[in-house]
Coordinates of C-alpha atoms in Angstrom, one line a residue:
Chain Q
X1 CA -17.7 138.0 -30.6
X2 CA -20.4 137.3 -33.1
X3 CA -23.0 135.9 -30.7
X4 CA -23.0 139.0 -28.6
X5 CA -23.0 141.4 -31.6
X6 CA -25.9 139.6 -33.1
X7 CA -27.8 139.8 -29.9
X8 CA -27.2 143.5 -29.5
X9 CA -28.2 144.1 -33.1
X10 CA -31.4 142.1 -32.6
X11 CA -32.5 143.1 -29.1
X12 CA -30.5 146.2 -28.1
X13 CA -32.5 149.5 -28.1
X14 CA -31.0 152.9 -28.6
X15 CA -32.7 155.2 -26.2
X16 CA -30.9 158.5 -27.2
X17 CA -28.3 160.3 -25.1
X18 CA -25.9 157.6 -26.0
X19 CA -27.8 155.0 -24.0
X20 CA -27.9 151.5 -25.3
X21 CA -30.6 149.5 -23.6
X22 CA -29.6 145.8 -23.2
X23 CA -32.0 145.0 -20.4
X24 CA -33.4 141.9 -22.1
X25 CA -30.2 140.0 -22.0
X26 CA -27.5 141.8 -19.8
X27 CA -28.9 144.3 -17.3
X28 CA -32.3 143.3 -15.9
X29 CA -33.0 140.1 -17.6
X30 CA -29.8 138.1 -18.1
X31 CA -29.3 135.4 -20.8
X32 CA -27.3 133.0 -18.6
X33 CA -26.1 131.0 -21.5
X34 CA -24.9 134.0 -23.4
X35 CA -23.1 135.3 -20.2
X36 CA -21.4 131.9 -19.9
X37 CA -20.2 132.1 -23.5
X38 CA -18.9 135.6 -22.9
X39 CA -17.2 134.5 -19.7
X40 CA -15.5 131.7 -21.6
X41 CA -14.3 134.1 -24.3
X42 CA -12.8 136.5 -21.7
X43 CA -11.2 133.5 -19.9
X44 CA -9.5 132.5 -23.2
X45 CA -8.4 136.0 -24.0
X46 CA -7.0 136.7 -20.6
X47 CA -5.7 133.1 -19.8
X48 CA -2.0 134.0 -19.9
X49 CA -2.1 137.1 -17.6
X50 CA -1.9 135.1 -14.3
X51 CA -4.8 136.9 -12.7
X52 CA -5.5 135.9 -9.1
X53 CA -8.9 137.7 -8.8
X54 CA -11.7 139.1 -11.0
X55 CA -13.0 142.5 -10.0
X56 CA -16.2 144.2 -11.0
X57 CA -18.7 146.7 -9.8
X58 CA -22.2 145.9 -8.7
X59 CA -24.7 145.5 -10.2
X60 CA -24.6 144.7 -13.9
X61 CA -20.9 143.7 -13.9
X62 CA -21.6 140.7 -11.7
X63 CA -23.0 138.3 -14.3
X64 CA -20.1 138.6 -16.8
X65 CA -17.5 138.8 -14.0
X66 CA -18.9 135.7 -12.4
X67 CA -18.9 133.6 -15.5
X68 CA -15.4 134.8 -16.4
X69 CA -14.2 133.9 -12.9
X70 CA -15.8 130.5 -13.2
X71 CA -13.9 129.7 -16.4
X72 CA -10.7 131.0 -15.0
X73 CA -11.1 129.2 -11.7
X74 CA -10.8 132.4 -9.7
X75 CA -12.9 134.2 -7.1
X76 CA -14.7 137.4 -8.0
X77 CA -15.1 140.6 -5.9
X78 CA -17.7 143.1 -6.7
X79 CA -17.3 146.7 -5.5
X80 CA -20.4 147.7 -3.5
X81 CA -22.2 151.0 -4.1
X82 CA -23.5 151.2 -0.6
X83 CA -21.6 150.0 2.4
X84 CA -23.4 147.0 4.0
X85 CA -23.4 146.6 7.8
X86 CA -21.2 143.5 7.3
X87 CA -18.4 145.6 6.0
X88 CA -15.7 146.9 8.4
X89 CA -15.4 150.6 9.0
X90 CA -12.1 151.0 7.2
X91 CA -12.7 150.5 3.5
X92 CA -11.3 151.5 0.1
X93 CA -13.8 154.0 -1.3
X94 CA -13.8 156.1 -4.5
X95 CA -16.3 158.1 -6.4
X96 CA -17.2 157.5 -10.1
X97 CA -19.9 159.1 -12.3
X98 CA -22.7 156.8 -13.3
X99 CA -24.0 157.4 -16.9
X100 CA -27.3 155.6 -16.3
X101 CA -27.9 157.2 -12.9
X102 CA -26.9 160.7 -13.8
X103 CA -24.9 161.2 -10.6
X104 CA -21.7 160.2 -8.8
X105 CA -21.8 156.8 -7.1
X106 CA -19.5 155.3 -4.5
X107 CA -17.5 152.2 -5.2
X108 CA -16.4 150.4 -2.0
X109 CA -14.2 147.4 -1.4
X110 CA -13.4 145.8 1.9
X111 CA -9.6 145.5 2.4
X112 CA -10.4 141.9 3.5
X113 CA -10.8 140.8 -0.1
X114 CA -8.3 142.8 -2.1
X115 CA -4.7 142.2 -1.0
X116 CA -1.3 143.7 -1.7
X117 CA 0.3 142.0 -4.7
X118 CA -2.9 140.5 -6.1
X119 CA -3.2 140.4 -9.9
X120 CA -6.6 141.8 -10.8
X121 CA -8.6 141.3 -14.0
X122 CA -11.4 143.9 -14.2
X123 CA -14.6 142.7 -16.0
X124 CA -17.6 145.0 -16.6
X125 CA -20.7 145.2 -18.8
X126 CA -19.8 148.4 -20.6
X127 CA -16.7 150.3 -21.5
X128 CA -18.0 153.8 -22.4
X129 CA -16.0 156.7 -20.8
X130 CA -14.1 154.3 -18.7
X131 CA -15.0 156.2 -15.5
X132 CA -16.3 153.1 -13.6
X133 CA -13.3 151.0 -14.6
X134 CA -10.9 153.8 -13.6
X135 CA -12.6 153.9 -10.3
X136 CA -12.0 150.1 -9.9
X137 CA -8.4 150.7 -10.9
X138 CA -8.0 153.3 -8.2
X139 CA -9.4 150.9 -5.6
X140 CA -7.1 148.1 -6.7
X141 CA -4.1 150.5 -6.6
X142 CA -5.1 151.7 -3.1
X143 CA -5.0 148.0 -2.0
X144 CA -1.5 147.6 -3.6
X145 CA -2.9 145.2 -6.2
X146 CA -1.9 145.2 -9.8
X147 CA -4.4 145.5 -12.7
X148 CA -3.4 143.0 -15.4
X149 CA -6.3 143.4 -17.8
X150 CA -9.7 144.9 -18.5
X151 CA -12.6 143.3 -20.3
X152 CA -16.0 144.7 -21.2
X153 CA -18.9 143.0 -22.9
X154 CA -19.8 146.1 -24.9
X155 CA -17.5 149.0 -25.8
X156 CA -18.7 152.3 -27.2
X157 CA -15.6 153.4 -29.0
X158 CA -16.9 157.0 -29.5
X159 CA -17.0 157.7 -25.7
X160 CA -13.2 157.5 -25.2
X161 CA -12.9 154.8 -22.6
X162 CA -10.1 152.9 -24.3
X163 CA -8.0 156.1 -24.6
X164 CA -8.6 156.8 -20.9
X165 CA -7.3 153.4 -20.0
X166 CA -4.3 153.5 -22.3
X167 CA -1.9 154.9 -19.7
X168 CA -2.3 151.6 -17.7
X169 CA -0.5 149.8 -20.4
X170 CA -2.5 146.6 -20.1
X171 CA -4.7 144.6 -22.5
X172 CA -8.2 146.0 -22.9
X173 CA -10.7 143.6 -24.6
X174 CA -14.3 144.1 -25.5
X175 CA -16.5 141.4 -27.0
X176 CA -18.7 143.8 -29.0
X177 CA -17.2 147.1 -30.1
X178 CA -19.7 149.7 -31.2
X179 CA -18.3 152.5 -33.4
X180 CA -21.5 154.4 -34.0
X181 CA -25.2 154.5 -32.9
X182 CA -26.0 157.5 -35.1
X183 CA -29.4 157.6 -36.7
X184 CA -30.6 154.7 -34.6
X185 CA -28.3 152.2 -36.3
X186 CA -25.7 150.2 -34.4
X187 CA -22.4 149.8 -36.3
X188 CA -19.8 147.4 -35.0
X189 CA -16.0 147.8 -35.4
X190 CA -14.9 145.9 -38.5
X191 CA -18.3 145.6 -40.1
Chain P
X1 CA -25.3 120.5 0.8
X2 CA -22.1 119.6 2.5
X3 CA -19.8 121.8 0.5
X4 CA -21.8 125.0 1.4
X5 CA -22.3 124.0 5.1
X6 CA -18.5 123.4 5.5
X7 CA -17.7 126.7 3.9
X8 CA -20.2 128.5 6.2
X9 CA -18.7 126.7 9.2
X10 CA -15.2 127.6 8.2
X11 CA -15.6 131.1 6.8
X12 CA -18.9 132.5 8.0
X13 CA -18.8 135.1 10.8
X14 CA -21.6 135.7 13.3
X15 CA -21.8 139.5 13.8
X16 CA -24.6 139.5 16.3
X17 CA -28.1 140.7 15.8
X18 CA -28.8 137.6 13.8
X19 CA -26.4 138.7 11.0
X20 CA -24.3 135.9 9.4
X21 CA -21.5 137.5 7.4
X22 CA -20.6 135.4 4.3
X23 CA -18.9 138.2 2.4
X24 CA -15.8 136.1 1.6
X25 CA -17.7 133.6 -0.6
X26 CA -21.3 134.9 -1.3
X27 CA -21.9 138.6 -0.8
X28 CA -18.9 140.7 -1.7
X29 CA -16.3 138.2 -2.8
X30 CA -18.0 135.3 -4.5
X31 CA -16.5 131.8 -4.9
X32 CA -17.5 131.3 -8.5
X33 CA -17.0 127.5 -8.3
X34 CA -19.0 127.1 -5.2
X35 CA -21.8 129.2 -6.7
X36 CA -21.7 126.9 -9.8
X37 CA -22.1 123.9 -7.6
X38 CA -25.0 125.5 -5.7
X39 CA -26.7 126.4 -9.0
X40 CA -26.3 122.8 -10.2
X41 CA -27.8 121.5 -7.0
X42 CA -30.8 123.9 -7.3
X43 CA -31.2 122.9 -10.9
X44 CA -31.4 119.2 -9.9
X45 CA -33.8 119.8 -7.0
X46 CA -36.1 122.0 -9.2
X47 CA -35.7 120.2 -12.5
X48 CA -39.2 118.8 -12.7
X49 CA -41.1 122.1 -12.0
X50 CA -41.1 123.3 -15.6
X51 CA -39.9 126.7 -14.6
X52 CA -39.6 129.2 -17.5
X53 CA -37.7 131.9 -15.7
X54 CA -35.5 132.3 -12.6
X55 CA -36.2 135.4 -10.5
X56 CA -34.1 137.0 -7.8
X57 CA -33.4 140.4 -6.2
X58 CA -30.2 142.4 -6.8
X59 CA -27.6 142.3 -5.5
X60 CA -26.5 139.2 -3.7
X61 CA -29.1 137.0 -5.3
X62 CA -27.6 137.4 -8.7
X63 CA -24.8 135.0 -8.4
X64 CA -26.7 131.9 -7.3
X65 CA -29.7 132.8 -9.5
X66 CA -27.4 133.1 -12.5
X67 CA -25.7 129.7 -12.0
X68 CA -29.1 128.1 -11.4
X69 CA -30.4 129.6 -14.6
X70 CA -27.4 128.4 -16.4
X71 CA -27.9 124.8 -15.3
X72 CA -31.6 124.9 -16.1
X73 CA -31.1 126.6 -19.4
X74 CA -33.3 129.5 -18.4
X75 CA -33.0 133.3 -18.4
X76 CA -32.8 135.1 -15.0
X77 CA -34.5 138.4 -14.1
X78 CA -33.2 140.3 -11.1
X79 CA -35.5 142.8 -9.4
X80 CA -33.9 146.2 -9.3
X81 CA -33.8 148.3 -6.1
X82 CA -33.5 151.6 -7.9
X83 CA -35.2 152.3 -11.2
X84 CA -32.6 152.7 -14.0
X85 CA -33.3 155.2 -16.8
X86 CA -33.6 152.3 -19.2
X87 CA -36.7 151.1 -17.5
X88 CA -40.2 152.2 -18.7
X89 CA -42.3 154.4 -16.5
X90 CA -44.9 151.7 -15.8
X91 CA -43.3 149.0 -13.6
X92 CA -44.2 146.4 -11.0
X93 CA -42.9 147.8 -7.7
X94 CA -43.2 146.6 -4.1
X95 CA -41.5 147.4 -0.8
X96 CA -39.7 144.9 1.4
X97 CA -37.7 145.4 4.6
X98 CA -33.9 144.8 4.2
X99 CA -32.3 143.1 7.2
X100 CA -28.8 144.2 6.3
X101 CA -29.8 147.8 5.4
X102 CA -32.1 148.4 8.3
X103 CA -34.8 150.0 6.2
X104 CA -37.4 149.4 3.5
X105 CA -36.1 148.9 0.0
X106 CA -38.0 149.0 -3.3
X107 CA -38.1 145.9 -5.5
X108 CA -38.9 146.8 -9.1
X109 CA -39.4 144.6 -12.2
X110 CA -40.2 145.8 -15.7
X111 CA -43.3 144.3 -17.2
X112 CA -41.2 143.6 -20.3
X113 CA -39.5 140.7 -18.7
X114 CA -42.1 139.0 -16.5
X115 CA -45.1 137.9 -18.5
X116 CA -48.5 136.5 -17.7
X117 CA -48.4 132.7 -17.4
X118 CA -44.7 132.4 -16.8
X119 CA -43.6 129.8 -14.3
X120 CA -41.1 131.4 -11.9
X121 CA -38.4 129.9 -9.8
X122 CA -37.2 132.3 -7.1
X123 CA -33.6 131.9 -6.0
X124 CA -32.0 134.1 -3.3
X125 CA -28.9 134.0 -1.1
X126 CA -30.8 134.0 2.3
X127 CA -34.1 132.8 3.5
X128 CA -34.5 134.6 6.9
X129 CA -37.9 136.2 7.6
X130 CA -38.9 135.6 3.9
X131 CA -39.7 139.3 3.4
X132 CA -37.6 139.8 0.3
X133 CA -38.9 136.5 -1.2
X134 CA -42.5 137.5 -0.4
X135 CA -41.8 140.8 -2.2
X136 CA -40.7 138.9 -5.3
X137 CA -43.8 136.7 -5.0
X138 CA -46.0 139.8 -5.0
X139 CA -44.2 141.2 -8.1
X140 CA -44.6 137.9 -9.9
X141 CA -48.3 137.7 -9.0
X142 CA -48.8 141.2 -10.1
X143 CA -47.5 140.2 -13.5
X144 CA -49.8 137.2 -13.6
X145 CA -46.9 134.8 -13.3
X146 CA -47.0 131.6 -11.2
X147 CA -44.3 130.9 -8.6
X148 CA -43.3 127.2 -8.8
X149 CA -40.5 127.1 -6.3
X150 CA -38.2 128.9 -3.9
X151 CA -34.6 128.2 -3.3
X152 CA -32.1 129.9 -0.9
X153 CA -28.5 129.2 -0.4
X154 CA -28.7 129.7 3.4
X155 CA -31.8 129.4 5.6
X156 CA -32.0 130.6 9.1
X157 CA -34.8 128.4 10.4
X158 CA -35.3 130.5 13.6
X159 CA -36.4 133.6 11.7
X160 CA -39.7 132.1 10.4
X161 CA -39.3 132.4 6.6
X162 CA -40.4 128.9 5.8
X163 CA -43.6 129.4 7.7
X164 CA -44.2 132.7 6.0
X165 CA -43.9 130.9 2.6
X166 CA -46.0 127.9 3.5
X167 CA -49.3 129.4 2.3
X168 CA -47.8 129.4 -1.3
X169 CA -47.9 125.6 -1.3
X170 CA -44.7 125.3 -3.3
X171 CA -41.4 123.5 -2.7
X172 CA -39.0 125.6 -0.6
X173 CA -35.4 124.3 -0.7
X174 CA -32.3 125.6 1.1
X175 CA -28.8 124.3 0.6
X176 CA -27.6 125.1 4.2
X177 CA -30.2 125.2 6.9
X178 CA -29.0 126.9 10.1
X179 CA -31.1 126.1 13.2
X180 CA -29.1 128.1 15.7
X181 CA -26.3 130.7 15.9
X182 CA -26.5 131.0 19.7
X183 CA -23.3 131.5 21.6
X184 CA -21.4 132.1 18.4
X185 CA -21.8 128.5 17.2
X186 CA -23.5 127.7 13.9
X187 CA -25.7 124.6 14.1
X188 CA -27.0 123.1 10.9
X189 CA -30.3 121.1 10.6
X190 CA -29.7 117.4 11.0
X191 CA -26.2 117.8 12.6

C-alpha cells in the first residue's frame, strides 16, 4: 500500500537491533486518517473470508484493528496484557515474547468474547517473528475459534514471521513489506 | 447520547465498588460502529474549539480517541503507561491512580509529539474521579500545550470528576452521564 510505504520511508526511523520506530504515525501518535485507509484496505483484502470478529493485541494493534473492524462491520477484541479486575477468573492466557519490551508478556482473553465456532481475523501493527500473532492464534484455538486470516500493517520479511504462520494455511497480508533495513535504508518488497 | 446509554443499560454490568463493566463494547471487546458514532458526536460537540491534537491514555481511551480524531481530521496521541524502547530518555511523565488496577500508574508522553502551543482535546472512556484526565492535563501543560476540551464516553457524576476539572474552565462533555448505580440500577442524568 503506497500511502503507508511512503509514510514509513519519510517518517520511520531505524533504531538498530531490527527496531523500526513508527511512533509518529502508528505507535504513540496515530495518524487517524492513515489508519482508516489501512483498515479499509484490510477490509477489502479480507472481505470474502466471512470473519465474525477481528482480534488483536493491546496496545498498538488496537488502532488498525478498530478501523478494519469498522469497515467490515465487525466487533474487535483486543487481548489484554494484564488482567483487569473486570475480567472473570477463568481466562484464556498465553505467553509471547515482546520484541520492544525485551521480555515475555501475557496475552489474555476473556471467554466471554471469543466463542466456539467464531471466524477470527487477526490484525496487528507488525509482522516480525510472528510470535505475538501465534500467541493470538493459540488463544483463538483454545476458545474453539477458527483463524481465517492475518493482516499486519508492516511486515519485516527478514524476521521469518510469514514462514512461522505458513502451517496455518490461511491468507497473510501486509500493507508494507520491508525486505531490508541494512545500512539504515528501508527497502520494500517489489521496489 | 441515546445509543450509548441504551447499550450501557443493556450490556453494562455493575460489579460493586463503583465499577461499571463495559468490556463487551468498550474495554475488551469494542463495538467499532458504536465507537465511530461516539467519535462523530464528540467531533460535532468540539468542532469549534480549533483543537490541533487529540490526547488520550492507553489502553481503553484509544478507541474513542481514534474515532474522534478521525472525524476531526486530527492526529491522536496516547500516553503510554510503560516507556517503550523507541521512546527517548527525556519524556513527560506523571503518576495517576488507576481505579481498575488499584494502584498508581505512570502516564508518559514523548516531547516529540506534544508541542508548545498545541491545542489539545482530551478524550477518554470514563470520567470518574478525573484523576487520569488531570494526569493528561499535567502532561500537556508540561509540554506548553493548551487543553481546550475534555470528552468522556461515560461519566459517573457521583465520583466528582467534573468538579475536579472545573478549575480548567474548559468544556467537559460526556456522552452518557450516570448519576447513580445504587441497588444495581443504572440511572442516567435527565432520565
